[in-house]
Short mmCIF file of C-alpha atoms and ligand atoms in Angstrom, two decimals:
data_model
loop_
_atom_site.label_atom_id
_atom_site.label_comp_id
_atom_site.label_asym_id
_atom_site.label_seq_id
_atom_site.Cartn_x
_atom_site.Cartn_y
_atom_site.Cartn_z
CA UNK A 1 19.63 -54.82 26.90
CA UNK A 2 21.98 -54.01 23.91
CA UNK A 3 25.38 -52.71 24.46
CA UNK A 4 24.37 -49.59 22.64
CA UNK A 5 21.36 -49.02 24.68
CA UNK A 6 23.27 -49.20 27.76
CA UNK A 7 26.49 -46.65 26.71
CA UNK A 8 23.60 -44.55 26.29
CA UNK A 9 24.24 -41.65 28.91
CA UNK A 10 21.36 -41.36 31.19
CA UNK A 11 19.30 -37.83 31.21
CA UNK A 12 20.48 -36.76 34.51
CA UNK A 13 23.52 -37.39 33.78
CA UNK A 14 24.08 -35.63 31.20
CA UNK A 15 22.33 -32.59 32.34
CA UNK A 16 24.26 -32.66 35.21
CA UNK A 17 26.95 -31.69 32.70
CA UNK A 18 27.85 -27.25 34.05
CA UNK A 19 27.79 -26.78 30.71
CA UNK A 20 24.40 -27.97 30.08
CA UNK A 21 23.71 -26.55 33.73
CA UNK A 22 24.07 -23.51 32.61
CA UNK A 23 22.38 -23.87 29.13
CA UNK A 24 19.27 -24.92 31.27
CA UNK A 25 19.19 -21.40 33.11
CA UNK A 26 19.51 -19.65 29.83
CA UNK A 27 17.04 -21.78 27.77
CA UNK A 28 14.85 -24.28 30.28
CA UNK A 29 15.53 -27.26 31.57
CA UNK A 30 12.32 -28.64 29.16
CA UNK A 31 13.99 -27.35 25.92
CA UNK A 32 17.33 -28.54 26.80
CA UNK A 33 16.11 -32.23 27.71
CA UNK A 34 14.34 -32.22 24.47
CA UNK A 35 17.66 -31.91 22.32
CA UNK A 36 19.87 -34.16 25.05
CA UNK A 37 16.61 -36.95 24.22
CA UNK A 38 17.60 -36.15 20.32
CA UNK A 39 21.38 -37.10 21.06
CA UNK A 40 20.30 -39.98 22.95
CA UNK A 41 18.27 -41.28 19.99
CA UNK A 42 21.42 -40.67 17.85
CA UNK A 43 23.64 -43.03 19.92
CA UNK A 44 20.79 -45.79 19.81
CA UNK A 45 21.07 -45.30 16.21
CA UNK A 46 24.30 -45.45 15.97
CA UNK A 47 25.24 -42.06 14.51
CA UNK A 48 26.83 -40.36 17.54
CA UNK A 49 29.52 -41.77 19.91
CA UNK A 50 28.17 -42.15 23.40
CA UNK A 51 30.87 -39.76 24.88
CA UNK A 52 29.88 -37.24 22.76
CA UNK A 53 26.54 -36.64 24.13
CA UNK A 54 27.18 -33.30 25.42
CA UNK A 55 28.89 -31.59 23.12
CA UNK A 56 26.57 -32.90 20.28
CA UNK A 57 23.55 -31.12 22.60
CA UNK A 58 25.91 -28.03 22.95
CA UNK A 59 26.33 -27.78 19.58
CA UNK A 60 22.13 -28.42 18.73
CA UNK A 61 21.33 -25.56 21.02
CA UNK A 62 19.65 -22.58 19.86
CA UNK A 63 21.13 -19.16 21.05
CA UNK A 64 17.72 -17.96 22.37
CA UNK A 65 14.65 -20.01 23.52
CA UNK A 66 13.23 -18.57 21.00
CA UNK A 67 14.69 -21.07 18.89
CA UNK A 68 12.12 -21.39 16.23
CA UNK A 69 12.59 -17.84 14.54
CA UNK A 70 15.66 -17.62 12.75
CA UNK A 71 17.30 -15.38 11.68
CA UNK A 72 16.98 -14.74 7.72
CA UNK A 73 19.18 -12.51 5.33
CA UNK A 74 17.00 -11.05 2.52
CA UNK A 75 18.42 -11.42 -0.40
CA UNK A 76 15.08 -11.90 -2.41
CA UNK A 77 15.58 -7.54 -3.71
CA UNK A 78 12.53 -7.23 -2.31
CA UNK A 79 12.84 -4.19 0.23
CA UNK A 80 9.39 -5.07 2.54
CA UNK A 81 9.12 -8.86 2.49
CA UNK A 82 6.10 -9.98 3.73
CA UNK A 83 6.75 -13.23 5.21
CA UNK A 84 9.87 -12.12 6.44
CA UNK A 85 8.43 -9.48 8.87
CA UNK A 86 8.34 -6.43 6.54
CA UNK A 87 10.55 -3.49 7.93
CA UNK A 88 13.78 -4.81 9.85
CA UNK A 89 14.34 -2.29 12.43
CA UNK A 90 17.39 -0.33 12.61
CA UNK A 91 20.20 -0.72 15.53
CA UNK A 92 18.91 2.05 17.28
CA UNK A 93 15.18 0.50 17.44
CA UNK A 94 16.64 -2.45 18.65
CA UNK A 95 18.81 -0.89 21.47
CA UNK A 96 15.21 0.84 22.40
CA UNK A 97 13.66 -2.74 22.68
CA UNK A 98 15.61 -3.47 25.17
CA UNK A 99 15.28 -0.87 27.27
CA UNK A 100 11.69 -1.06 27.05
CA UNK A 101 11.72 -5.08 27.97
CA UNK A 102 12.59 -4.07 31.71
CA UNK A 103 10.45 -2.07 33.87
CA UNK A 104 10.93 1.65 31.97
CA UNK A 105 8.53 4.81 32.81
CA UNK A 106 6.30 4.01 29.28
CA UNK A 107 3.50 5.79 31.57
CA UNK A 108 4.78 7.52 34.66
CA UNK A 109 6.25 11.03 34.93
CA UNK A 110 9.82 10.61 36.49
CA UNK A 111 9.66 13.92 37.63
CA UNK A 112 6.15 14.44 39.72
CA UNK A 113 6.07 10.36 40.52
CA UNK A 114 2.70 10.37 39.12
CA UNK A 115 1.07 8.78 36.23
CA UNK A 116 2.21 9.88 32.86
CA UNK A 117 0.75 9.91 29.08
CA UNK A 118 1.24 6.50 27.78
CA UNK A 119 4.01 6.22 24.94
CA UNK A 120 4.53 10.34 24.95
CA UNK A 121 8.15 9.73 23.50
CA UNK A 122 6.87 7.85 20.69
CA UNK A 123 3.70 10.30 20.24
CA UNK A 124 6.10 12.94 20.15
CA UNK A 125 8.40 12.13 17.66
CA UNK A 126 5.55 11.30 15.57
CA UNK A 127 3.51 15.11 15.89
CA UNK A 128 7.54 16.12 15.19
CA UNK A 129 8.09 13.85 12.46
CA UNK A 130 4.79 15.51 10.79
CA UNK A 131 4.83 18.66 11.69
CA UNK A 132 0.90 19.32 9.73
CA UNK A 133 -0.85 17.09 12.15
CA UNK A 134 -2.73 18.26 14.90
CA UNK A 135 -2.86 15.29 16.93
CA UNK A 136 -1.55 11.34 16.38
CA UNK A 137 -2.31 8.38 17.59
CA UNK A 138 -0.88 4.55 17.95
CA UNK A 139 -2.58 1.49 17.76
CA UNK A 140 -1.87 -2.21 16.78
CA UNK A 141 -1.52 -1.63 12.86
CA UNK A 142 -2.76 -0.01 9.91
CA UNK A 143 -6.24 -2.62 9.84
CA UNK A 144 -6.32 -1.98 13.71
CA UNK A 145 -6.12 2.22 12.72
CA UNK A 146 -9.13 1.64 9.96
CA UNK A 147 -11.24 -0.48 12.08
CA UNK A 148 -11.13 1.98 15.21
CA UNK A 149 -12.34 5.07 12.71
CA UNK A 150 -15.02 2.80 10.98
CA UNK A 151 -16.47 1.69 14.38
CA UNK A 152 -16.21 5.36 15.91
CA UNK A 153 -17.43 7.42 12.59
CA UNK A 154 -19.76 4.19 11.35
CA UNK A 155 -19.86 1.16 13.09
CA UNK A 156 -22.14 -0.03 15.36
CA UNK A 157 -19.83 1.51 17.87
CA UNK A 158 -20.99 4.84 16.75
CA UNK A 159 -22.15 7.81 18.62
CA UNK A 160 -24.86 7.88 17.35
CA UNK A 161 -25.44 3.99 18.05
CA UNK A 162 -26.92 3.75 14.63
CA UNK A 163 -24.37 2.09 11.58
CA UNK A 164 -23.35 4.79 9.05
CA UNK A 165 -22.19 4.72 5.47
CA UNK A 166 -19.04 4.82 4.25
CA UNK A 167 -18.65 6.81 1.08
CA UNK A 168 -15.76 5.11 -0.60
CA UNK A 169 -14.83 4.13 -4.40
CA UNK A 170 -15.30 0.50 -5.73
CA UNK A 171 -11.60 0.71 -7.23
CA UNK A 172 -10.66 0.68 -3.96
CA UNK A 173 -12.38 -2.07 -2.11
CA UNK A 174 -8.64 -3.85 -2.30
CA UNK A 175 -7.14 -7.34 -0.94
CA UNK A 176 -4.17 -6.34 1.14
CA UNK A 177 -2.59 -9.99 1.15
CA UNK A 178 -3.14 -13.14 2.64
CA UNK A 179 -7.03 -12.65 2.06
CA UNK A 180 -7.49 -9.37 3.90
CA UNK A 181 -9.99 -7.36 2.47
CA UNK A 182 -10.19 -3.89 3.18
CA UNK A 183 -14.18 -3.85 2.39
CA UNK A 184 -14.55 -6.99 4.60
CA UNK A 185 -12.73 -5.33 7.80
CA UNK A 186 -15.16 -1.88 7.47
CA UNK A 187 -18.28 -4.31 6.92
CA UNK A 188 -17.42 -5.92 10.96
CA UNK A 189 -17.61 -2.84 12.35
CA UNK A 190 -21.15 -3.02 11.51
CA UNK A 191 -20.73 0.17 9.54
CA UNK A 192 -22.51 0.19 5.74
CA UNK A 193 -20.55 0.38 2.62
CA UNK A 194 -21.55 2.99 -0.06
CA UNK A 195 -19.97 2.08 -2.81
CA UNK A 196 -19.24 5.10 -5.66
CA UNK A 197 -18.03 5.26 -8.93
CA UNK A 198 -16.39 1.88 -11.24
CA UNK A 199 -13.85 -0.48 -10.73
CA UNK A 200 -11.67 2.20 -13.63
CA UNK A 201 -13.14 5.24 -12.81
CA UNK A 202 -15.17 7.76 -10.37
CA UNK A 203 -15.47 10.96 -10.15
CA UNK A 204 -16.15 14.28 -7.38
CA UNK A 205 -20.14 14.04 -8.66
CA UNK A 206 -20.33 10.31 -7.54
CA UNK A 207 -19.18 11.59 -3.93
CA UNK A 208 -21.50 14.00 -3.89
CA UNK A 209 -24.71 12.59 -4.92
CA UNK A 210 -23.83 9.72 -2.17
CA UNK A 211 -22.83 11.94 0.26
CA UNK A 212 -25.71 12.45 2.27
CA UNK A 213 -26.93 12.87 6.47
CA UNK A 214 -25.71 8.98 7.15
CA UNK A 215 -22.35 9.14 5.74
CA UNK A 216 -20.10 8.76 8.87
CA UNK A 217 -16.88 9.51 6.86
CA UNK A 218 -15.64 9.11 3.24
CA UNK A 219 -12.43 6.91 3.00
CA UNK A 220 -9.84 7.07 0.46
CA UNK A 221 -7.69 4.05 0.45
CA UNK A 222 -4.25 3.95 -1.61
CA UNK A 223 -4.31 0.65 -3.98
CA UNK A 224 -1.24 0.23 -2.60
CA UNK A 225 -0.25 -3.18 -4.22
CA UNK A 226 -1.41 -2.59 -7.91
CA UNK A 227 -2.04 -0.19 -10.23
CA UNK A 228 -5.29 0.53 -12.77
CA UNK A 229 -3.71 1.97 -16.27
CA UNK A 230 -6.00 3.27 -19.09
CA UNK A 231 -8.97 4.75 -19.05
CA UNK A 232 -9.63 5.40 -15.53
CA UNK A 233 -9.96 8.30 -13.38
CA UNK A 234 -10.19 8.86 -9.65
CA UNK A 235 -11.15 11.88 -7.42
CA UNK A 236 -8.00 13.71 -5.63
CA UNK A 237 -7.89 14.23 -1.61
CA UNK A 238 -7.99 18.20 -2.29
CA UNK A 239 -10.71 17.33 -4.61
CA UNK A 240 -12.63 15.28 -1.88
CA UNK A 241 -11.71 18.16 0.90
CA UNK A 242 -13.05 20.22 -1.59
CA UNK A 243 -16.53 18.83 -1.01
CA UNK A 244 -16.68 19.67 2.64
CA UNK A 245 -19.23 17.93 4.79
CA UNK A 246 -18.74 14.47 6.78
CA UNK A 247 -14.89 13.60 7.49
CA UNK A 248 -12.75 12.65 5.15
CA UNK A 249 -10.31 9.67 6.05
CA UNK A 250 -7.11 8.99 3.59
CA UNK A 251 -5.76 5.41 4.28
CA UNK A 252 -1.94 6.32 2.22
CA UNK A 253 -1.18 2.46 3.48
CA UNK A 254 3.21 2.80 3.64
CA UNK A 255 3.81 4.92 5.79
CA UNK A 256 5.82 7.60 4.18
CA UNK A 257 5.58 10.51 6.39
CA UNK A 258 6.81 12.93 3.37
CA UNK A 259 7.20 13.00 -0.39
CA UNK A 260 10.23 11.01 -1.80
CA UNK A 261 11.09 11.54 -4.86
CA UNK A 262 12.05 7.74 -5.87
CA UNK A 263 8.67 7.19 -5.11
CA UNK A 264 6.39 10.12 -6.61
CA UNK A 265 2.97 7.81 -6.72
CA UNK A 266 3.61 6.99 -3.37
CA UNK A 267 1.44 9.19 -0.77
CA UNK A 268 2.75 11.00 2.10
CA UNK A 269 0.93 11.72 5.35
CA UNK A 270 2.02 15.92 5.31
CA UNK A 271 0.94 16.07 1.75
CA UNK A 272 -2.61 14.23 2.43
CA UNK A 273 -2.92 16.80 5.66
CA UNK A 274 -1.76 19.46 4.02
CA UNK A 275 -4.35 18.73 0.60
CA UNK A 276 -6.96 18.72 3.25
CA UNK A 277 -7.80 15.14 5.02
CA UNK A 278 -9.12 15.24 8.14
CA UNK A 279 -7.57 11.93 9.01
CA UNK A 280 -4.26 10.10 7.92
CA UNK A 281 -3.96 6.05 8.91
CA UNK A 282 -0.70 4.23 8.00
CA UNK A 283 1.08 1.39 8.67
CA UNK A 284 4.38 1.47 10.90
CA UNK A 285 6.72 -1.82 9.36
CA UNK A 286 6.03 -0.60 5.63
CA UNK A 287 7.80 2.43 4.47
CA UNK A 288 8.26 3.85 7.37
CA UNK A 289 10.98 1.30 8.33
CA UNK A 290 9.64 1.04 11.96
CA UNK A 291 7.73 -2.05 14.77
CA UNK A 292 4.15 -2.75 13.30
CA UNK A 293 2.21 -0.17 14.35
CA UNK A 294 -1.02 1.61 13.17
CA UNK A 295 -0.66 5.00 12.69
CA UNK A 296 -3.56 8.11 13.56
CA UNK A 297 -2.62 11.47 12.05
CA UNK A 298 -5.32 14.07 12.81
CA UNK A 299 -5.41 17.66 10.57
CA UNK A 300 -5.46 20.56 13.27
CA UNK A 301 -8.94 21.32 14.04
CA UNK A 302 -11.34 18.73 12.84
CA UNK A 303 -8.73 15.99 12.86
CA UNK A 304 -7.73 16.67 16.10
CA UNK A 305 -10.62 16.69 18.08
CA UNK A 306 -11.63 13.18 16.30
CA UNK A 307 -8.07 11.73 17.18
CA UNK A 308 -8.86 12.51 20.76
CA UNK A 309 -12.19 11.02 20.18
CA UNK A 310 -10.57 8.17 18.61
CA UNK A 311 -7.77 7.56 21.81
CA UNK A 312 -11.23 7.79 23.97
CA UNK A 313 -13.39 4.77 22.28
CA UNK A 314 -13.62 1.97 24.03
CA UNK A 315 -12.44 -0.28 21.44
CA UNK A 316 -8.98 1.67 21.77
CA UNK A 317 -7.84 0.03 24.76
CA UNK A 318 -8.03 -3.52 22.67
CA UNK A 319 -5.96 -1.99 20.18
CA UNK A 320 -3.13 -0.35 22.12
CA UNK A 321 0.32 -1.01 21.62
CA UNK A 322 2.37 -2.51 23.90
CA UNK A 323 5.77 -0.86 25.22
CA UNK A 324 7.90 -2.47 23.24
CA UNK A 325 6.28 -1.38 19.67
CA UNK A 326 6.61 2.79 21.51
CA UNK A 327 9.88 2.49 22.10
CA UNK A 328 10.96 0.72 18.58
CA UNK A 329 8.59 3.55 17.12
CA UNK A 330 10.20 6.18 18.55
CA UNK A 331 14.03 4.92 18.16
CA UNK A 332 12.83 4.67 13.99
CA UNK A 333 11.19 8.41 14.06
CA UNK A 334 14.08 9.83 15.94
CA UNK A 335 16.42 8.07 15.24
CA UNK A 336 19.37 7.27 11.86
CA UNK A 337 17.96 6.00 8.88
CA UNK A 338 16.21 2.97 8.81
CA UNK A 339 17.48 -0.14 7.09
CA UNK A 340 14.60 0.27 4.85
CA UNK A 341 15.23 3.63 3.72
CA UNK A 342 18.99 2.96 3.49
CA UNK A 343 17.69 0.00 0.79
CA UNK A 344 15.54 2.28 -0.40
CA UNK A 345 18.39 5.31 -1.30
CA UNK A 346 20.92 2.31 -1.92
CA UNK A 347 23.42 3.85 -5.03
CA UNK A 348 23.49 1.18 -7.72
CA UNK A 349 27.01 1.53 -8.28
CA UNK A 350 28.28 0.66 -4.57
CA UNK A 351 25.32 -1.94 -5.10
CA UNK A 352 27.25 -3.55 -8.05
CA UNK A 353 30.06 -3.05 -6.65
CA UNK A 354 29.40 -4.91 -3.60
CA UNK A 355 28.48 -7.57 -6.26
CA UNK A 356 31.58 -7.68 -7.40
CA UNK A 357 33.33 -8.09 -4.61
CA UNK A 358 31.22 -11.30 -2.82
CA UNK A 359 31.22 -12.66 -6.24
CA UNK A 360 34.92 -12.87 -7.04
CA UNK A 361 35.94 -13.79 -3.26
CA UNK A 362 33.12 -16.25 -4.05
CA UNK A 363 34.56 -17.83 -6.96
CA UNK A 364 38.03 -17.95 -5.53
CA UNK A 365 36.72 -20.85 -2.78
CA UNK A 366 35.54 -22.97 -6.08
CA UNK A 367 31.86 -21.22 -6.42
CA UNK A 368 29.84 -20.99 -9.71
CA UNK A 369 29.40 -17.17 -8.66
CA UNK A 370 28.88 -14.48 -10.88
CA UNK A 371 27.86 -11.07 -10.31
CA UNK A 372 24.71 -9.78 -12.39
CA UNK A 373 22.40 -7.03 -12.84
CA UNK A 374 18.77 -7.02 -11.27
CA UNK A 375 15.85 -5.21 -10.34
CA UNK A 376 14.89 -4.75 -6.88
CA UNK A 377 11.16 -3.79 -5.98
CA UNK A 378 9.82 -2.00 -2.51
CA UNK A 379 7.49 -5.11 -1.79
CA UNK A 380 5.09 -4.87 1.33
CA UNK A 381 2.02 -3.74 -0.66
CA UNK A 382 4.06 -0.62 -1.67
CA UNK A 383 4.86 1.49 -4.84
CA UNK A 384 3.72 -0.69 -7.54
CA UNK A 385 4.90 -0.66 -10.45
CA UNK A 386 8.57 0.70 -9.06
CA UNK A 387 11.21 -0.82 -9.94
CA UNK A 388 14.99 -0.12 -8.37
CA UNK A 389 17.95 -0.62 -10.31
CA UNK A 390 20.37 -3.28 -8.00
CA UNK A 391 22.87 -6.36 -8.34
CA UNK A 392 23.21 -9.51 -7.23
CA UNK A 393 25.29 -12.41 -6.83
CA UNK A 394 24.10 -15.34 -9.35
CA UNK A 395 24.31 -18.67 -7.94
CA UNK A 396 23.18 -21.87 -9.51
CA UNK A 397 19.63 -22.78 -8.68
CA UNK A 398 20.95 -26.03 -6.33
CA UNK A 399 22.06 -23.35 -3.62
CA UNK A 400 18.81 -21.71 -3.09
CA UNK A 401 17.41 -24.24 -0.79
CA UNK A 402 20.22 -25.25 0.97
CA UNK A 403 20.86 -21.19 1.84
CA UNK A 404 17.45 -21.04 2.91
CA UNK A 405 17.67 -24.38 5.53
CA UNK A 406 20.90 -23.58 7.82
CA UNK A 407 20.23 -26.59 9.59
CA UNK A 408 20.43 -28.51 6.85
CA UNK A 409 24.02 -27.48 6.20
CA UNK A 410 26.21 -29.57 7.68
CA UNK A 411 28.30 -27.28 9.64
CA UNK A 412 27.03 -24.57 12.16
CA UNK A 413 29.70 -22.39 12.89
CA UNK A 414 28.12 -19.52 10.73
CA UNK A 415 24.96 -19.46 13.02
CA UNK A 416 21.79 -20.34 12.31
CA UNK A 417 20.90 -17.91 9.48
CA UNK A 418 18.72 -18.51 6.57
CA UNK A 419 19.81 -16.30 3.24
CA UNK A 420 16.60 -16.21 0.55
CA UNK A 421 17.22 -15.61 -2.81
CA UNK A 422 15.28 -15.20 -5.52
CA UNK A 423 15.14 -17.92 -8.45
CA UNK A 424 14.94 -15.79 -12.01
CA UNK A 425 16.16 -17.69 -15.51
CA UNK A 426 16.69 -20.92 -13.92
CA UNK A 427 19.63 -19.02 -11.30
CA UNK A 428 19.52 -18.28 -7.50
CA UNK A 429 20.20 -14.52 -7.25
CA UNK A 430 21.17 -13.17 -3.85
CA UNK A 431 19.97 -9.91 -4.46
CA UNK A 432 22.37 -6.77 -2.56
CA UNK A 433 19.42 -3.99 -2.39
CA UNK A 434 17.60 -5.07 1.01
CA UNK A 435 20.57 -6.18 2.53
CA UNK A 436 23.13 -3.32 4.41
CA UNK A 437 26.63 -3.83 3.35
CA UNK A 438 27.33 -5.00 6.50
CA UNK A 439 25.72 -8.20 5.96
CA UNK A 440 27.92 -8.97 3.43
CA UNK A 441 30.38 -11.05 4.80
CA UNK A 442 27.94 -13.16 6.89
CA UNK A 443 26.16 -13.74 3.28
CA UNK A 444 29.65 -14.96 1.94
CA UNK A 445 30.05 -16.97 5.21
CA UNK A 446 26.64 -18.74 4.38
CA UNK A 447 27.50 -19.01 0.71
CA UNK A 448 30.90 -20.65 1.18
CA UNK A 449 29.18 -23.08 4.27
CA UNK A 450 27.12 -24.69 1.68
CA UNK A 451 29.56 -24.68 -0.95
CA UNK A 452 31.93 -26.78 1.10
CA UNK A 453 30.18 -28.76 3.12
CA UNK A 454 28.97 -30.89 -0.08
CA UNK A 455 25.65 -30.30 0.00
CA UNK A 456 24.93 -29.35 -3.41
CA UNK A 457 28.20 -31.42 -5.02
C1 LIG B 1 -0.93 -2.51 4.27
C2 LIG B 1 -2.16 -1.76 4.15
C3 LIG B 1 -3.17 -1.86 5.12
C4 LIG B 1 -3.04 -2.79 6.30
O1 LIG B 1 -2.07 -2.36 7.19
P1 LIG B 1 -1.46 -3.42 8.25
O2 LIG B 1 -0.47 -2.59 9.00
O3 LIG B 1 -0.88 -4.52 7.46
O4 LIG B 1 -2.59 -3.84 9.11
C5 LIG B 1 -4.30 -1.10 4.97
N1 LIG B 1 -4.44 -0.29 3.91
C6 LIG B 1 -3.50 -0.16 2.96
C7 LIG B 1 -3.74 0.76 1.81
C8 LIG B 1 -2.34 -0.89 3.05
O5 LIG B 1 -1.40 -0.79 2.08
#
């Protein structure tokens, strides 16, 4: 045996450290003998001074056992990143999370001791939040939402027990993202597509000479991420209403419960009730700012009977949402603005300022840092086309992946968090629209990490 491989400390040892004792009740004992076995292969290597064992597997351990999420500042100006989780919640969503996490009375009635309707807080604020619904519903997410009405109105899941059509316009058969097709998810219900109208243009006579005694429901989905300019023309939801007959379903896609102004292509669930849908589905982590969730907004009436249909399918009990996603729902209905809305209503001028401010703090520790304007976007699959006045912080491109691989940097004091930027004209640009301004200092903290520790030169 080598001299090296014996100073190695044994496992038990080492895990018999109480500060590794106690790391093991917080993480596992399995997770924390996998980084103590990573220490151990740095002494045998020569890297890491026997005695330092511990405190090298002190310092390797995540904060959570859910160590392989971390955490990630967007900086990329796009408001409803995709592959960063869309909507971050606000403070008060995640205060409700963990509330929820325990044992909490998601389905009892405190007061009688006896079972109570599932998620009625969140249900609540949502029939509040819109006040021209009749009923509303919660499932998984906006697919979840479509797929429950297609099987219920069309699918092979109907009452009827034979597939219907869906009326619906071939401009929008649309690709979400990441390959999901919107045509493709109503086709596995086992419902029938009736396609009306062009890819550019259709128009109220194309509904009506395919609406017919199988349509189950005509759907109106938004094109959410991209637009058709030119000559094309489409049919409007009063327009639709205006045909009466089978059900008509508007899939608005982001969320928004009411117009915004900043965003006056963007549909809104009171306006699409109000213009005469009989159903609303949305999506809960896009504009809305919430947990991903599916949202079910009935019109009085007609809607509201089908809702209650809807909450009775069978299929609905696959698609439920858990306790956690109610109480993050209601906390972002109820509660202060979201994050995403604050981005959204972010004043360019504190935006620049803010700029500024990281930039010349930046440049006074040595940094190549230079504040610029830019152009944020809402991202998500969500108002295309829109484009938000911001600022940034340029960088030169070298930073960009060392910001985005913390543990890569060589020190850790700042915590394990990930900034992306965006690369534009050969620059990094940490964009300020996404981000609250209380971020700002950890982003300076991540900036300065790399810039010092040598990584980039
Ligand atoms: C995003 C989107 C969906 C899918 O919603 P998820 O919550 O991602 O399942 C469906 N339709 C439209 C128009 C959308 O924009």
């Amino acid at each position: 045996m080598s001299d090296v491989r014996r100073a190695v400390p044994r496992t038990d040892t080492v895990l018999a450290a109480p500060e590794l004792a106690q790391a093991q009740r917080r993480l596992g004992r399995a997770l924390v003998k996998r980084v103590v076995a990573d220490a151990q292969r740095r002494v045998r290597a020569g890297e890491l001074a026997p005695e330092r064992v511990v405190d090298a597997t002190l310092a390797a351990l995540p904060d959570t056992a859910a160590g392989s999420l971390t955490p990630v500042l967007n900086a990329t100006g796009v408001l409803l990143h995709t592959n960063l989780g869309r909507a971050p919640l606000s403070e008060a969503a995640v205060a409700a999370l963990g509330v929820a996490a325990g044992s909490c009375d998601v389905e009892l009635d405190l007061g009688t001791g006896a079972r109570g309707r599932r998620g009625r807080g969140a249900l609540d604020a949502l029939a509040a939040a819109v006040p021209a619904a009749g009923a509303v519903h919660v499932v998984n997410n906006g697919a979840a939402a479509l797929a429950l009405v297609a099987t219920a109105l069309a699918g092979a899941g109907a009452a009827s027990g034979t597939p219907r059509e869906i009326v619906i316009a071939r401009g929008e058969l649309v690709e979400i993202g990441d390959g999901f097709r919107i045509p493709d998810l109503l086709a596995a219900t086992g419902a029938r597509l009736r396609e009306v109208g062009t890819t550019n243009r259709v128009h109220a006579r194309d509904y009506e000479d395919a609406i017919g005694p199988d349509t189950g429901f005509v759907l109106k989905v938004h094109p959410s991420n991209f637009q058709i300019t030119g000559f094309t023309s489409s049919v409007s939801v009063a327009e639709l209403a205006g045909l009466g007959g089978p059900p008509l379903v508007v899939d608005i896609g982001s969320g928004l419960l009411a117009p915004d102004p900043l965003l006056p292509d963007e549909p809104d669930a009171a306006t699409v009730l109000a213009d005469g849908a009989t159903l609303v589905t949305a999506s809960g982590d896009k504009l809305l700012g919430g947990p991903q969730a599916g949202l079910l907004l009935g019109s009085p009436g007609a809607g509201a009977d089908l809702v209650q249909r809807l909450r009775r399918h069978p299929l609905a009990r696959a698609l439920r949402v858990d306790k956690l996603t109610l109480a993050a729902l209601e906390a972002t209905l109820a509660g202060p603005p979201t994050p995403t809305a604050r981005a959204l209503h972010a004043d360019p001028a504190v935006l620049a300022e803010r700029a500024e401010t990281l930039a010349a703090r930046l440049r006074a520790e040595g940094v190549d840092a230079v504040a610029v304007g830019s152009e944020a976007t809402v991202g998500g699959g969500g108002a295309p086309g829109v484009s938000l006045p911001s600022a940034a912080v340029a960088l030169p491109e070298r930073y960009a992946a060392a910001l985005r691989q913390p543990e890569r940097q060589p020190e850790r004091q700042a915590g394990r968090t990930s900034v992306l930027g965006r690369l534009e004209g050969g620059r990094c640009l940490l964009d300020l629209r996404a981000l609250p301004e209380e971020a700002d200092e950890r982003l300076f903290t991540a900036v300065r990490t790399v810039a010092t520790g040598g990584a980039d030169g």
